[in-house]
Coordinates of C-alpha atoms and ligand atoms in Angstrom, one line a residue:
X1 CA 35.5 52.4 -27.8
X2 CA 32.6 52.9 -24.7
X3 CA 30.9 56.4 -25.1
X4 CA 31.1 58.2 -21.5
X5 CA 28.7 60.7 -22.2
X6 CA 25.6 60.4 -20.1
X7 CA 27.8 58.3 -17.3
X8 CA 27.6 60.4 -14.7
X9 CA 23.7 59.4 -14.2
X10 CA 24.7 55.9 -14.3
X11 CA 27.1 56.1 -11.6
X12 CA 24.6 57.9 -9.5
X13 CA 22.1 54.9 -9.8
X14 CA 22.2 52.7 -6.4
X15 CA 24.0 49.5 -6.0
X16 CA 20.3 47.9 -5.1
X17 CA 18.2 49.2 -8.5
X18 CA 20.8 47.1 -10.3
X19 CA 20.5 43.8 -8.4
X20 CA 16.8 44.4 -8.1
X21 CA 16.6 44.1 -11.8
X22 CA 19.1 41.1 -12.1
X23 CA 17.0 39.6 -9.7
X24 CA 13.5 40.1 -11.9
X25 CA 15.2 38.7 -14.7
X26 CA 15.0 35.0 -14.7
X27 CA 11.2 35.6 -14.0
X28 CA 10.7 37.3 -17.1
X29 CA 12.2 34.8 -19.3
X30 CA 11.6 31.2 -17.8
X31 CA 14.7 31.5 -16.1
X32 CA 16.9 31.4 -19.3
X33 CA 18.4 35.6 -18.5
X34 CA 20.3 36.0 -15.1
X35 CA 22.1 39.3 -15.9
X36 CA 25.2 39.2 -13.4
X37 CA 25.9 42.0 -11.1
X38 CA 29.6 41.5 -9.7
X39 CA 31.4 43.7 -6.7
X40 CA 34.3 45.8 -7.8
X41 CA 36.7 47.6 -5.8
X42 CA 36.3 51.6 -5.9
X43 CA 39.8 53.0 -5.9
X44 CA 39.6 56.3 -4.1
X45 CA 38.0 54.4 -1.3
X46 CA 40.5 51.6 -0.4
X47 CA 38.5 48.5 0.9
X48 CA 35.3 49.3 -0.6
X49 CA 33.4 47.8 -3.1
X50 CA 30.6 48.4 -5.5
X51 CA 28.3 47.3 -7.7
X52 CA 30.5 47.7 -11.3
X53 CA 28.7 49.1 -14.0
X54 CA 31.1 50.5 -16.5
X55 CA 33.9 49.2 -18.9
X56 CA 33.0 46.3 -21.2
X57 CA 33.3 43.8 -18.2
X58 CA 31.6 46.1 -15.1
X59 CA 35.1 46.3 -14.3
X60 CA 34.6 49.9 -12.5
X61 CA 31.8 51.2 -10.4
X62 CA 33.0 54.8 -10.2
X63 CA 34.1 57.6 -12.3
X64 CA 37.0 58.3 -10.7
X65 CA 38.3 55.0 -10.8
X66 CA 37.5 54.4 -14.2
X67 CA 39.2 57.4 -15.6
X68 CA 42.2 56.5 -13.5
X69 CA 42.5 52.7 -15.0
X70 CA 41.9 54.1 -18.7
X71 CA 44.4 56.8 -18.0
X72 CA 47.1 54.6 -17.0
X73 CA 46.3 51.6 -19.6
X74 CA 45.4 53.9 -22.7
X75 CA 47.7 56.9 -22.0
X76 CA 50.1 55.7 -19.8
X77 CA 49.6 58.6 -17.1
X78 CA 49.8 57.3 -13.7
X79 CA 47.9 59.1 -10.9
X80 CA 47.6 58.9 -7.1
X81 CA 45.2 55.6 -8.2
X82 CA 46.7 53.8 -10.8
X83 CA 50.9 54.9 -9.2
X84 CA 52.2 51.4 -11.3
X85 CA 52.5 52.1 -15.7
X86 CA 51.5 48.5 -17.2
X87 CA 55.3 48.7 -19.1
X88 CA 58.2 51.4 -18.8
X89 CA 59.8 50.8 -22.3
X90 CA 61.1 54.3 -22.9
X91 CA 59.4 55.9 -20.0
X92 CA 61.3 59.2 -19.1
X93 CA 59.3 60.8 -17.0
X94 CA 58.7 60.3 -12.9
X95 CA 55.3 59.0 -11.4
X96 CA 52.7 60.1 -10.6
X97 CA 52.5 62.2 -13.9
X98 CA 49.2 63.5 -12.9
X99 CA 49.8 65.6 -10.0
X100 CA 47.3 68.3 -8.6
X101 CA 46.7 71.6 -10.0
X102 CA 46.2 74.8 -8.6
X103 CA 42.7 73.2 -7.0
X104 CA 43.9 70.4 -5.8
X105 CA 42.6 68.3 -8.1
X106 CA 44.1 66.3 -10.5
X107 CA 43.7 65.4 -14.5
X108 CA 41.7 62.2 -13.9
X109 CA 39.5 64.5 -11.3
X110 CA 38.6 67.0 -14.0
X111 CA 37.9 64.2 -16.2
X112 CA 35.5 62.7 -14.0
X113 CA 33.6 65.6 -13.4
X114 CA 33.7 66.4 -16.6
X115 CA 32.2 63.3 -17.5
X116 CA 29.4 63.9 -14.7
X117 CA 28.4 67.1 -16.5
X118 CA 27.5 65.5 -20.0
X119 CA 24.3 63.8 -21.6
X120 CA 23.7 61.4 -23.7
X121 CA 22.9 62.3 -27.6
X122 CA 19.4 63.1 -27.7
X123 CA 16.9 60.8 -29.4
X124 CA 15.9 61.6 -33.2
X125 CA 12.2 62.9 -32.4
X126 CA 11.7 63.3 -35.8
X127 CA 11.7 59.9 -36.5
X128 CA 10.9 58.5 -32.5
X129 CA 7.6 60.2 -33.5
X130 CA 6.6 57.6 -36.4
X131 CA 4.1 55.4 -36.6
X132 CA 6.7 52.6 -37.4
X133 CA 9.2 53.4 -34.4
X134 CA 6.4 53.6 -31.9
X135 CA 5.3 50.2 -33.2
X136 CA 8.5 48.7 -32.7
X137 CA 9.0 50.2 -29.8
X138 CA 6.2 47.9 -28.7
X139 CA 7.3 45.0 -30.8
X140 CA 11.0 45.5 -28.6
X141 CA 9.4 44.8 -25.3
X142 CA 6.9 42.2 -26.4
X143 CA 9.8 39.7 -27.5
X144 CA 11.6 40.9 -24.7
X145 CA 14.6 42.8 -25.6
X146 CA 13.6 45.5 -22.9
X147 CA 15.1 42.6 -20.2
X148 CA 18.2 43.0 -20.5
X149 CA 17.8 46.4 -22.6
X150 CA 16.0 48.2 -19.8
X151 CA 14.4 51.1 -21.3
X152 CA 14.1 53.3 -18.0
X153 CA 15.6 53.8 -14.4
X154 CA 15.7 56.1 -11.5
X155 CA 19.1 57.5 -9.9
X156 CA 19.5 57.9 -6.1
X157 CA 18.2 60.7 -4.1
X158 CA 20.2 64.0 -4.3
X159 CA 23.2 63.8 -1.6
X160 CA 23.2 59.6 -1.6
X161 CA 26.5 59.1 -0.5
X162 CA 28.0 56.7 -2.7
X163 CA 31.3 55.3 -4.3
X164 CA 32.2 54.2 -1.2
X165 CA 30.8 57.4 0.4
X166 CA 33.3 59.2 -1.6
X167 CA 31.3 60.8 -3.8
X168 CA 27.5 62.2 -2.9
X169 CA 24.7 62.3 -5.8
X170 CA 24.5 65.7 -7.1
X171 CA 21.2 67.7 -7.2
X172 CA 21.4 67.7 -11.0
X173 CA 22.3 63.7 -11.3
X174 CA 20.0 62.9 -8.4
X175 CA 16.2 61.0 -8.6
X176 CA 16.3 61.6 -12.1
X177 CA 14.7 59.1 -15.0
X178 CA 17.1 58.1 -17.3
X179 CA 16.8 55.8 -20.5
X180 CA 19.4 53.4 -20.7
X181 CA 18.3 50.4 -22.9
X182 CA 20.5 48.3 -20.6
X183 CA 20.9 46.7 -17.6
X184 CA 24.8 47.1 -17.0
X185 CA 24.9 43.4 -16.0
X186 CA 26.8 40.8 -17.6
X187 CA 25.7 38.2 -19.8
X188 CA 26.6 35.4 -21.7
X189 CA 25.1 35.7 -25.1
X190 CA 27.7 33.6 -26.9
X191 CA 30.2 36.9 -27.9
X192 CA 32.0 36.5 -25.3
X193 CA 36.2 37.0 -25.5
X194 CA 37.4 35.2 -23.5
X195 CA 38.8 37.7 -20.9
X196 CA 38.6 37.9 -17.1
X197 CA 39.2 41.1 -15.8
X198 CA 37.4 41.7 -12.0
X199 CA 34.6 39.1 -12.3
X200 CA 34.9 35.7 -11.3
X201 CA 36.2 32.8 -14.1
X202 CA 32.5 32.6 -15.4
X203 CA 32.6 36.5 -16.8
X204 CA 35.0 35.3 -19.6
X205 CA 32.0 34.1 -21.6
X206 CA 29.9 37.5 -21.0
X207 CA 29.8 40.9 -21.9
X208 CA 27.8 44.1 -20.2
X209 CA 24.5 44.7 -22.3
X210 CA 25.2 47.3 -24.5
X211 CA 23.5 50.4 -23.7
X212 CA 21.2 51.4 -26.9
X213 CA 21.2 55.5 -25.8
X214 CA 23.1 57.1 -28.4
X215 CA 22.6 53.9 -30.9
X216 CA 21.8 55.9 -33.8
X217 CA 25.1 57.9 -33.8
X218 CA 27.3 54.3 -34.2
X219 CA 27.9 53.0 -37.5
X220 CA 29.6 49.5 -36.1
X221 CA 27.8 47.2 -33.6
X222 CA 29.0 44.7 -30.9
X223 CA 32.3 45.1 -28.7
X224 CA 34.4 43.8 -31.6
X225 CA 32.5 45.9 -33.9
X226 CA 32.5 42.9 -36.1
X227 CA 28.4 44.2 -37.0
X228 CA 27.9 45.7 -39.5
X229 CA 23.9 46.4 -39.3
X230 CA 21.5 45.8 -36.5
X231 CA 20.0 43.3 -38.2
X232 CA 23.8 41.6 -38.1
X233 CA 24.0 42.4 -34.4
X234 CA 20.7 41.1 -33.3
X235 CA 21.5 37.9 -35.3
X236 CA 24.4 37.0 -33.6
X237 CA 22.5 37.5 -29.7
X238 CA 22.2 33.6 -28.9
X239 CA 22.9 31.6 -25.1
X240 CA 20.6 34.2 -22.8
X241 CA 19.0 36.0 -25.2
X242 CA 18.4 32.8 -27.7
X243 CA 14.8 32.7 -27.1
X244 CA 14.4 36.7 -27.3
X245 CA 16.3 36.5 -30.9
X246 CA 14.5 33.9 -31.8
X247 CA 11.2 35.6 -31.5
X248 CA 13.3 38.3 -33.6
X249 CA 13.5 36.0 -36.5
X250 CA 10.4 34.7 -36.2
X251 CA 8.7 38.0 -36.8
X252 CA 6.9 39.2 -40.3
X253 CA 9.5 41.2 -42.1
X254 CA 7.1 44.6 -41.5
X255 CA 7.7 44.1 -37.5
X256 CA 11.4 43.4 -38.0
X257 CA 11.6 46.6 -39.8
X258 CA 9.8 48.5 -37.4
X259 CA 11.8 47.5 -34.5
X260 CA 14.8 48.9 -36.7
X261 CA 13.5 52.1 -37.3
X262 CA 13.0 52.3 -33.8
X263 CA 16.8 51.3 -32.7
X264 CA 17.6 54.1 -35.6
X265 CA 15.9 56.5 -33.6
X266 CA 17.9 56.0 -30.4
Ligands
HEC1 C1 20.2 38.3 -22.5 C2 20.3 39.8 -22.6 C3 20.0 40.4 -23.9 C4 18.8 40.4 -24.6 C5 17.6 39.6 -24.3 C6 19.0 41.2 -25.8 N1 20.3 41.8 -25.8 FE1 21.1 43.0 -27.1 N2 22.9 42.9 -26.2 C7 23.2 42.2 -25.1 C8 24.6 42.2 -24.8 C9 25.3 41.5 -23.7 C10 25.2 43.0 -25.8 C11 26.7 43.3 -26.1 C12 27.3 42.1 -26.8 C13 28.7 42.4 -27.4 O1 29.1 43.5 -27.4 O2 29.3 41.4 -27.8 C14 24.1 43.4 -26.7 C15 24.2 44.3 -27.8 C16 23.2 44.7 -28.6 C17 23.3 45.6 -29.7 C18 24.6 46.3 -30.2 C19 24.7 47.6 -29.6 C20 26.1 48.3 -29.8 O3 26.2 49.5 -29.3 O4 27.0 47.8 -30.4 C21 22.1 45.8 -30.3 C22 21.7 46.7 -31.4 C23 21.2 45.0 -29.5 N3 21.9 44.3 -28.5 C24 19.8 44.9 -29.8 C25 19.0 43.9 -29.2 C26 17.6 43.7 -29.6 C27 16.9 44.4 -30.7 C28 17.2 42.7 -28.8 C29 15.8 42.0 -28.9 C30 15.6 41.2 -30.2 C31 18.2 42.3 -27.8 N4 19.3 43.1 -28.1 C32 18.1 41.4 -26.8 C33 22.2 41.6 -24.3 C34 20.9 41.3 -24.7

């Protein structure tokens, strides 16, 4: 399951602060990390496209359109968006089964802006404060983790139209720094599934770099959730990021545990 909290400051970064960082990627790592930005359609604005950045495979670039797909596939409540249910088997009811309320606005509406109004879990200051998480904060960037786990952004300007000009950047979402620990590009770093959803045929082999906000309140790691530890997680990072875990393993055992304590405090 993806956490949505903090999302609404994620879909108020631009299409361009993506691609720009995609595009400073291969120069950071001898050209081994190419994170993949791919266009998706935005729903509410029919014939428009965005950069995706949310669902395991970047297969939505809004809110709105997100909510609608996981509505219809988890729930199987079609809206104005998503009018067609994925099966019918012992469907009684009529579509759309989210209809406007009182406001106008619609279940998957709410849930959107509900969405837009929430934060990610806070760090643990307590323990970002320690000598050993600083240090492996620095130990993180200096074998490059921080290229595909950005550590920091900025969001658009307040009242950037975007979402296919659907939707424009709220003062309280707008220029704001956020700390992501990822890139929300797709990369191949051999835990791939096998599943094309948006992308083109090459996505099946790669997955969205995991945000690490909010890490230390997950006790399973990886989309399959087949990790057990970070140590287990970071282990199993090869293709792109083969030379990054490498340096991982290669580390004294002091650094290694510092860099953990500092995932522990995210
Ligand atoms: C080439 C890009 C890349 C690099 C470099 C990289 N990662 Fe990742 N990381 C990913 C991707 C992609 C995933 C998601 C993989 C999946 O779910 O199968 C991920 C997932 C993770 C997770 C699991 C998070 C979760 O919520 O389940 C952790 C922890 C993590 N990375 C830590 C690290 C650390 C520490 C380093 C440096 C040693 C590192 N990564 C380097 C791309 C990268």
């Amino acid at each position: 399951m993806l956490n949505t909290l903090g999302d609404g400051f994620v879909e108020a970064v631009d299409d361009s602060t993506l691609l720009a960082i995609a595009d400073s990627q291969p120069d950071q790592s001898h050209g081994l990390i190419r994170g993949e930005a791919i266009q998706v359609p935005i729903l509410e604005a029919p014939g428009q496209t965005r950069v995706g950045r949310f669902g395991w495979k970047d297969q939505h670039g809004s809110l709105l359109s997100f909510a609608a797909d996981a509505y219809v596939n988890e729930m199987g409540v079609t809206s104005r968006l998503r009018m067609v249910d994925p099966t019918s088997v012992c469907k009684v009811t009529s579509d759309p089964e989210d209809r406007p309320d009182a406001l106008g606005l619609a279940d998957i509406d709410h849930f959107a802006q509900f969405v837009r109004g929430t934060k990610v879990p806070p760090r643990d200051t307590l323990l970002a404060t320690t000598p050993d998480a600083m240090a492996g904060q620095k130990v993180f960037e200096s074998i490059g983790c921080n290229i595909c786990h950005v550590e920091s952004m900025t969001t658009a300007p307040q009242r950037t139209p975007v979402n296919g000009g659907m939707f424009l950047v709220p003062e309280a979402l707008g220029n704001k720094i956020i700390h992501p620990f990822g890139d929300f590009l797709l990369h191949q770093i051999g835990t791939g599934d096998g599943i094309v959803q948006v992308g083109p045929e090459d996505t099946a082999a790669k997955l969205r770099t995991a945000p690490l906000w909010g890490l230390r309140t997950k006790s399973r790691f990886m989309h399959d959730l087949a990790s057990l530890t970070l140590e287990g997680a970071i282990y199993r990072h090869r293709g792109e990021a083969r030379r990054v875990a490498h340096d991982f393993r290669a580390l004294p055992s002091v650094q290694q545990q510092q860099l953990i304590r500092f995932l522990k405090s995210l």
